XYZ file of N, CA and C in Angstrom:
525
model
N 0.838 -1.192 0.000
C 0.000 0.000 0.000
C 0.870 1.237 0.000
N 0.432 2.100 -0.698
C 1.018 3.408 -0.699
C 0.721 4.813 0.509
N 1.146 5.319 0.720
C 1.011 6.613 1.779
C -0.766 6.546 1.099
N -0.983 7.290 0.391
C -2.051 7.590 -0.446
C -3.204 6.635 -0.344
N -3.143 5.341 -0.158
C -3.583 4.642 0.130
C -4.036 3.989 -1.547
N -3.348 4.267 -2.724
C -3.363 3.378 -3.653
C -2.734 2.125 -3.844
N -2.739 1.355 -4.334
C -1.936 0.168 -4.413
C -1.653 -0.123 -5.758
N -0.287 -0.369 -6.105
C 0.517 -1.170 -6.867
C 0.551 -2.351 -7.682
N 0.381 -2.720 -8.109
C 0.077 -4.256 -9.177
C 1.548 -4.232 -10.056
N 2.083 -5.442 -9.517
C 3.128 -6.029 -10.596
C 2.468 -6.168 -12.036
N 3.041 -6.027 -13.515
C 3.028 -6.268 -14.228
C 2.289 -7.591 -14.238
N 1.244 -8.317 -14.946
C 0.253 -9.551 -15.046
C 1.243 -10.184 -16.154
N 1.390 -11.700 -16.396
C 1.787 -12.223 -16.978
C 0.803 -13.161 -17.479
N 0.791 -13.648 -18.943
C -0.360 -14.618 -19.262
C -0.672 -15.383 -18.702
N 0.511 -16.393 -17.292
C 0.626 -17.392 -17.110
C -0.744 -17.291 -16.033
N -0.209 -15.514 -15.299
C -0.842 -15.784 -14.339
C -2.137 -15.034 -13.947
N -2.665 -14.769 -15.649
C -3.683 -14.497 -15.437
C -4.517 -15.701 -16.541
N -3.878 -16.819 -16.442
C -4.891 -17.701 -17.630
C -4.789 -17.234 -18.848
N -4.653 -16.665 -19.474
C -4.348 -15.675 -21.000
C -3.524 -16.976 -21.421
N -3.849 -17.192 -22.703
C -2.725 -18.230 -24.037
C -2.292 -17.296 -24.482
N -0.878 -17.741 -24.802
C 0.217 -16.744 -25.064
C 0.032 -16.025 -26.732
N 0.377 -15.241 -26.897
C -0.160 -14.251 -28.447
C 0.848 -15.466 -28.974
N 0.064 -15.670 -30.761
C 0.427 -16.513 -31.417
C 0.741 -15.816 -32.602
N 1.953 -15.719 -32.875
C 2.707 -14.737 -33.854
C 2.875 -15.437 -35.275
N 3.280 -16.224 -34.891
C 3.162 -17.718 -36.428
C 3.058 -18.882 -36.612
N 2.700 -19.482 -37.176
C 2.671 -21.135 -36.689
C 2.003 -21.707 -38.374
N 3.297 -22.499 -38.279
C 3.284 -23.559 -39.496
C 3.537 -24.986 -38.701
N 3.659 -26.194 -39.554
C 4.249 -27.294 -38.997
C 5.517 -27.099 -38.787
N 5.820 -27.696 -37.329
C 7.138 -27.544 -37.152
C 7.668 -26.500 -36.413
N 6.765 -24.759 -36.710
C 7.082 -23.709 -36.461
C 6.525 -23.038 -35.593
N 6.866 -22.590 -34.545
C 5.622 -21.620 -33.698
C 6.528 -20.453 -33.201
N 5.987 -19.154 -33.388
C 6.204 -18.182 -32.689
C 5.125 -17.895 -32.330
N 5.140 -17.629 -30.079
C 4.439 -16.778 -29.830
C 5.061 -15.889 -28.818
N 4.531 -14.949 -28.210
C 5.328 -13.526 -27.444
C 5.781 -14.313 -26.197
N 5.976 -15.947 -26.380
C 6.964 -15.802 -24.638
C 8.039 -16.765 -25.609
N 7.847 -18.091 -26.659
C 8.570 -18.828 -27.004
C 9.114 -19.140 -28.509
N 9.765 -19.572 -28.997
C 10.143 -19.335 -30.295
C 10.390 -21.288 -30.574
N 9.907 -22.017 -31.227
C 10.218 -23.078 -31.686
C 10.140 -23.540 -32.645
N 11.162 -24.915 -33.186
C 11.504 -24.891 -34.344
C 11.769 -26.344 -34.485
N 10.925 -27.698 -34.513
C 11.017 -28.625 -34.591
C 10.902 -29.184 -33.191
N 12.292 -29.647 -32.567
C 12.231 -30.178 -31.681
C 12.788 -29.154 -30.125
N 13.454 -28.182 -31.290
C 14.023 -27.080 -30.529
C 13.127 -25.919 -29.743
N 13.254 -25.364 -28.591
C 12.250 -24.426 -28.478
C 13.478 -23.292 -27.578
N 13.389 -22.194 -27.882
C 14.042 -21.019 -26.659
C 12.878 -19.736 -26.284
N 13.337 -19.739 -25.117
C 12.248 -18.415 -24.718
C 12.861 -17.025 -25.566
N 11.646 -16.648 -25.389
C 11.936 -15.374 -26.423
C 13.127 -14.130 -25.766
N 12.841 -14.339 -24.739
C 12.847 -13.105 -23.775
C 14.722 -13.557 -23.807
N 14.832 -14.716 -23.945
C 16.475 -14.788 -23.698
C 17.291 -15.145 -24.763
N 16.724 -14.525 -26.267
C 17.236 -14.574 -27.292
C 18.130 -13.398 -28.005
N 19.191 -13.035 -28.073
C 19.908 -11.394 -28.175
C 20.417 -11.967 -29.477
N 21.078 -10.680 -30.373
C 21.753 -10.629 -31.109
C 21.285 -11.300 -32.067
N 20.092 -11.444 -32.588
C 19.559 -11.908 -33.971
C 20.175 -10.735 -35.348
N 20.819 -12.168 -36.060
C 20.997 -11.742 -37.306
C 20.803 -12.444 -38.455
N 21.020 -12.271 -39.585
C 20.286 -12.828 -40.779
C 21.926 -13.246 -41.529
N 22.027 -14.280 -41.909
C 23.254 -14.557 -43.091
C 22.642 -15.540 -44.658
N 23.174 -16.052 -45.286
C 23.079 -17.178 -46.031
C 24.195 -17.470 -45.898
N 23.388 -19.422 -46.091
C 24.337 -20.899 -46.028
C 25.198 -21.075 -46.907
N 26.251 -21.893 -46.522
C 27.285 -22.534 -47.597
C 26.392 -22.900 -48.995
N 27.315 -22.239 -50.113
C 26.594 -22.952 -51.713
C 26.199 -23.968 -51.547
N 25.566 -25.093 -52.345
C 25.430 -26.324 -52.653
C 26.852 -27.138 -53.062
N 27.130 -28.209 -52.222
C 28.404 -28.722 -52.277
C 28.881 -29.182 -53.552
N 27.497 -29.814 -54.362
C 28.110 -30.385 -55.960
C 27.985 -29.414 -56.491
N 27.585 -28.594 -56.567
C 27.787 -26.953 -57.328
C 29.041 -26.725 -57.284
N 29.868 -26.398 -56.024
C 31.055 -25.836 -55.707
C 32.059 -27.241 -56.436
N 31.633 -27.891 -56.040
C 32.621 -29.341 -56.743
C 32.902 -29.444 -58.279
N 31.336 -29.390 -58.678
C 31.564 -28.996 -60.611
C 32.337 -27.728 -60.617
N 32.479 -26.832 -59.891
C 33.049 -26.176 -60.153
C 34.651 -25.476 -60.336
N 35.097 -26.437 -59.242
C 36.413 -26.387 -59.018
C 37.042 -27.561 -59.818
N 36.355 -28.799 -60.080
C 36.886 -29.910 -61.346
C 36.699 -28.841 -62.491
N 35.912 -28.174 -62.878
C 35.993 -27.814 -64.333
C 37.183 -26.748 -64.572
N 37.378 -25.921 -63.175
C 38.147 -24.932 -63.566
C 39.901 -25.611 -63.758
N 39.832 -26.858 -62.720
C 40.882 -27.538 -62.574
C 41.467 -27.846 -64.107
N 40.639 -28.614 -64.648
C 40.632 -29.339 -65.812
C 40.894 -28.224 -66.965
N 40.365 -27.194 -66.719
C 40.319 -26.091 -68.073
C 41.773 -25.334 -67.460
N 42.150 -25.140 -66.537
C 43.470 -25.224 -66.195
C 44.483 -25.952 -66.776
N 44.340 -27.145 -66.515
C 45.178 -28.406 -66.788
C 45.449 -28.170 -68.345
N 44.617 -28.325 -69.295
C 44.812 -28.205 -70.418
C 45.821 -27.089 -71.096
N 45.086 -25.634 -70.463
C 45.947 -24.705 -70.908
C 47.555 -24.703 -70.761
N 47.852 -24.883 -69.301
C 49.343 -25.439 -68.693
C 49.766 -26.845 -69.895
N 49.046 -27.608 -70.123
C 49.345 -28.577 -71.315
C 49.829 -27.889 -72.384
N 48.956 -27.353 -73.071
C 48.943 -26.506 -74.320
C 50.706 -25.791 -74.560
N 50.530 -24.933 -73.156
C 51.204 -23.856 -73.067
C 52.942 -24.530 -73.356
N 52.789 -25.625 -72.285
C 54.029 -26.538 -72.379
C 54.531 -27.247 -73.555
N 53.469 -28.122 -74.237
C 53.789 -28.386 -75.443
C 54.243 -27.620 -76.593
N 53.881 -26.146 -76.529
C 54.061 -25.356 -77.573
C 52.850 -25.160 -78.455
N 51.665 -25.885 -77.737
C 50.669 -25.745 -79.149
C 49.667 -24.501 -79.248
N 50.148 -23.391 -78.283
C 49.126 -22.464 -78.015
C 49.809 -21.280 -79.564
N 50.844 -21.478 -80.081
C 50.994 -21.027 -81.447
C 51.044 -21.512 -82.295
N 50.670 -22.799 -82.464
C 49.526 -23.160 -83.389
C 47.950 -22.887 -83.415
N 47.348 -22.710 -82.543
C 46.195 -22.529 -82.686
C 45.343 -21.740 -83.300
N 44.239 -21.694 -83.765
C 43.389 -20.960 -84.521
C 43.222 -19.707 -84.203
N 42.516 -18.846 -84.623
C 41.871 -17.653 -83.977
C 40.338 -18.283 -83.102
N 39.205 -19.191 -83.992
C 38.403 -20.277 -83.731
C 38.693 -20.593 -82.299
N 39.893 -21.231 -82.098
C 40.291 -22.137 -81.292
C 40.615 -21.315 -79.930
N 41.257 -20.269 -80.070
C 40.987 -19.325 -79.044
C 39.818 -18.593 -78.612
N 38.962 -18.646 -79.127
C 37.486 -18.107 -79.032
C 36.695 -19.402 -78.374
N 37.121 -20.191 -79.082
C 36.610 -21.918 -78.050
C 37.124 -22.096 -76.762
N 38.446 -21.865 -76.423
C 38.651 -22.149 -75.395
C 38.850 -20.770 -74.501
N 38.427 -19.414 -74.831
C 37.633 -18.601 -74.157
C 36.346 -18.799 -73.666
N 35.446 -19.374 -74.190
C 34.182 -19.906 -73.863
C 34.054 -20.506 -73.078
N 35.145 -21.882 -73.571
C 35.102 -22.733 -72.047
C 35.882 -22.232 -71.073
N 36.468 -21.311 -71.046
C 36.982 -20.623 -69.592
C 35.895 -19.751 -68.922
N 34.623 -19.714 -69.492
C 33.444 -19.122 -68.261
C 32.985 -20.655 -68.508
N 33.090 -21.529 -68.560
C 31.904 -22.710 -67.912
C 31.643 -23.125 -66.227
N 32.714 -22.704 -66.103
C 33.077 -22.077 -64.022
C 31.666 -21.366 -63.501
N 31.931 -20.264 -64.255
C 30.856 -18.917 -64.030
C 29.551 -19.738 -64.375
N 29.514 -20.133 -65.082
C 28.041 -20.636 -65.633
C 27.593 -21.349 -65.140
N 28.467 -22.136 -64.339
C 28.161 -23.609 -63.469
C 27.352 -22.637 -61.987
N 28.707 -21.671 -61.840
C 28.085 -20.928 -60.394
C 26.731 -20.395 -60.493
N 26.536 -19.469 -62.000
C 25.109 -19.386 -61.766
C 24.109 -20.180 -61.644
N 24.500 -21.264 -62.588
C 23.332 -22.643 -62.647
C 23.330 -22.862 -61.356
N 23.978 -23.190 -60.445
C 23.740 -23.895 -59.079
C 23.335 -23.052 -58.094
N 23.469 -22.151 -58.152
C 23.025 -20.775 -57.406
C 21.515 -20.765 -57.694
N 21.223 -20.803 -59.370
C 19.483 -20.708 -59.674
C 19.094 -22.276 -58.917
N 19.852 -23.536 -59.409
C 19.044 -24.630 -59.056
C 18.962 -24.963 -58.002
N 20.154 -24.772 -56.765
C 19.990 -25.132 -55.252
C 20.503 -23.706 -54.287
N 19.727 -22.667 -54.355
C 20.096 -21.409 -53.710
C 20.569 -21.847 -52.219
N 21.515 -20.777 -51.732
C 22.084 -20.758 -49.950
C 20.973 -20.678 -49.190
N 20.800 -21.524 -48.460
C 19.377 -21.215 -47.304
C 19.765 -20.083 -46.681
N 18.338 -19.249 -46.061
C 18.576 -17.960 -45.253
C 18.657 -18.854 -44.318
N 19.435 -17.944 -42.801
C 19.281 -18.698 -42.023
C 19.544 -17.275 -40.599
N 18.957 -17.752 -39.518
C 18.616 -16.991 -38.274
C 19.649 -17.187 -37.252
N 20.672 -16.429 -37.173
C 21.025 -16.660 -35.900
C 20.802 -15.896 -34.587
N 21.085 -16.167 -33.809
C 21.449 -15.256 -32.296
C 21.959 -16.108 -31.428
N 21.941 -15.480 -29.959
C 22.778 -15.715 -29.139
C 21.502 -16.299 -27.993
N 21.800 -17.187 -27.469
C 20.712 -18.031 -26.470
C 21.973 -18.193 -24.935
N 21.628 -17.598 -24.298
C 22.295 -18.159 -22.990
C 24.191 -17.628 -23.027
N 24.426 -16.954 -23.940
C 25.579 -16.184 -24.410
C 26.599 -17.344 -26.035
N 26.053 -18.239 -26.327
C 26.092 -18.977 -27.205
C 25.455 -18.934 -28.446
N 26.324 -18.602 -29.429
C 25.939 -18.650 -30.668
C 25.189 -19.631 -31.204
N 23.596 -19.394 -31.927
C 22.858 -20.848 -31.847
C 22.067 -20.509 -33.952
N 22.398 -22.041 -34.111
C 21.385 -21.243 -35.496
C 20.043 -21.868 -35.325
N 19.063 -20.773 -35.111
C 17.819 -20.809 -34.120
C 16.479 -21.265 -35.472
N 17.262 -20.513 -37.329
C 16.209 -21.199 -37.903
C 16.917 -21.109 -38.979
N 16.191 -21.813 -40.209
C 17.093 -22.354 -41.505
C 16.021 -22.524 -42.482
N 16.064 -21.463 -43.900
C 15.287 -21.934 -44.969
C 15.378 -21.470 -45.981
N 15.253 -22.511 -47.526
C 15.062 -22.201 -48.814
C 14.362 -21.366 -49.087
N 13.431 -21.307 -48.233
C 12.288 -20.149 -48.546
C 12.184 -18.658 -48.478
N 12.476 -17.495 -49.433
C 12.522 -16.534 -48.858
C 11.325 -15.997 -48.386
N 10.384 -16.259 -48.532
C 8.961 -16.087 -48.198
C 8.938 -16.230 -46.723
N 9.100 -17.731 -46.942
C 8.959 -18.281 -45.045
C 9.709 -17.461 -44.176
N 10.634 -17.246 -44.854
C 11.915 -17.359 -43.544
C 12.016 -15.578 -43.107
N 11.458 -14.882 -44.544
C 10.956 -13.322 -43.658
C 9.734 -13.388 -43.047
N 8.448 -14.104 -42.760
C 7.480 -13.948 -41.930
C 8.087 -14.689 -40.957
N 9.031 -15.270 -40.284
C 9.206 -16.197 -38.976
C 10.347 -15.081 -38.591
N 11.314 -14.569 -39.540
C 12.180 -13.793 -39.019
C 11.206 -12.330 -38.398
N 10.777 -11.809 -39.303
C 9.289 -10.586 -38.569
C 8.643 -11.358 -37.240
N 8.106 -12.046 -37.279
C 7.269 -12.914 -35.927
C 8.016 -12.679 -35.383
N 9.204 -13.102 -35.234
C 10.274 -13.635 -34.006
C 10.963 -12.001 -33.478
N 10.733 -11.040 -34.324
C 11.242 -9.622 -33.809
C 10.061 -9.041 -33.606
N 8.886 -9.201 -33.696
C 7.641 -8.662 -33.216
C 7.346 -9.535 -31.262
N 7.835 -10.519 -31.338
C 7.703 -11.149 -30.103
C 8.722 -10.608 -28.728
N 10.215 -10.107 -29.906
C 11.234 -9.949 -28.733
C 10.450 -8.411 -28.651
N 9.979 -7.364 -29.460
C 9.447 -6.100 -29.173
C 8.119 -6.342 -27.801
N 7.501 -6.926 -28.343
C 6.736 -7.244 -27.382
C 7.275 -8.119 -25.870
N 8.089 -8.826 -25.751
C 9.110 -9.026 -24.325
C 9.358 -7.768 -23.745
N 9.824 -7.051 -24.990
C 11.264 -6.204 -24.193
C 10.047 -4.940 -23.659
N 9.400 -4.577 -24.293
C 7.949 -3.906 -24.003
C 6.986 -4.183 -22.808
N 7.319 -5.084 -22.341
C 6.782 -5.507 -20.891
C 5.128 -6.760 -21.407
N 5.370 -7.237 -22.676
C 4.141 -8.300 -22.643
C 2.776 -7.699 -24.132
N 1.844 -8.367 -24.146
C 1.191 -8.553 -25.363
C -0.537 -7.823 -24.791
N -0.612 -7.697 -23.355
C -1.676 -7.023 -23.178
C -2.058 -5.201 -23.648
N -3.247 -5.061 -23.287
C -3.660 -3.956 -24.648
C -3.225 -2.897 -22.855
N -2.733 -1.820 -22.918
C -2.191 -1.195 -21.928
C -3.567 -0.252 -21.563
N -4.413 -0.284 -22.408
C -5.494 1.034 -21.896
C -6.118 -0.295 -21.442
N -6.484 -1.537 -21.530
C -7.632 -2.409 -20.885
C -7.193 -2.912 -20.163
N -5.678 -3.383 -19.605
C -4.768 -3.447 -18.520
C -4.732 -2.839 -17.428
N -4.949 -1.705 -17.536
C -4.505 -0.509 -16.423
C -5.758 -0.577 -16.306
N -5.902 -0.166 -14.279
C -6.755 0.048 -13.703
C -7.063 1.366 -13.575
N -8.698 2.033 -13.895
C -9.017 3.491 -14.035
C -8.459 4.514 -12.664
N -7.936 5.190 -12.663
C -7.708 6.181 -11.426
C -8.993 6.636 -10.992
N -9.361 6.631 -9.577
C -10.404 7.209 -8.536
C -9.833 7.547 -7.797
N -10.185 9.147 -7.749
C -9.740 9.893 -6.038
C -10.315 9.275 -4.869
N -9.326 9.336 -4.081
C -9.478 8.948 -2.499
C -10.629 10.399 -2.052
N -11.570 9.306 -1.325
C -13.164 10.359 -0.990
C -13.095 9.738 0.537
């Protein structure tokens, strides 16, 4: 109790007023709501999640593989060529051919880039440990779970998901 004779109320929490927690997103597999963040089998509270950031994943491994055999190989040849002496013999044709195949590298990178893109992926920090909290092909998905999941820590760090004018109790003068 106060001098005044008003009284004080801690902040209400869903738990402990019966309230289900605000439900920010939810697919299979996926749930954000304003206390927890989960992701399969994984779950972290929201409230103790810092340092969210956004990167993309390693290329696709046979992408990077065609890619380093071809450059190898289109290497190999030229060092051949060069050694044998046959790079003054060659055509004008023949240099225009094997200009061509010196972007099949590049071409490979774009092809594999269009056919198996880097997953986005979510990190932050859980408990002072770097954690990767979510992972996806999807750029669609993975900006509505990344939004959810920063609409939930706003709402933590904000003191909770209740409406603050229907929360608060009306002021009456002491009579």
């Amino acid at each position: 109790m106060q001098t005044d004779g008003s009284a004080t109320h801690p902040p209400r929490s869903p738990k402990a007023t019966g309230a289900k927690p605000t439900l920010l997103y939810a697919r299979p597999g996926i749930v954000v709501t304003g206390e927890r963040f989960t992701v399969g089998r994984n779950s972290w509270p929201v409230a103790e999640l810092t340092h969210l950031r956004t990167s993309r994943g390693p290329h696709d491994r046979l992408a990077v593989r065609a890619v380093v055999v071809t450059a190898a190989m289109i290497g190999g040849v030229g060092v051949l060529l060069g050694f044998t002496g046959g790079l003054q013999r060659l055509t004008a044709g023949a240099y225009l051919t094997l200009g061509a195949v010196g972007l099949l590298p590049l071409t490979l990178v774009l092809v594999g880039d269009r056919w198996r893109p880097p997953a986005y992926e979510l990190w932050g920090r859980h408990r002072g440990a770097e954690v990767l909290l979510f992972s996806s092909d999807d750029e669609r998905q993975f900006g509505q779970v990344t939004r959810a999941l920063q609409r939930a820590r706003e709402g933590a760090r904000h003191g909770g998901w209740e409406d603050p004018v229907a929360a608060a109790d009306p002021w009456r003068p002491n009579r």
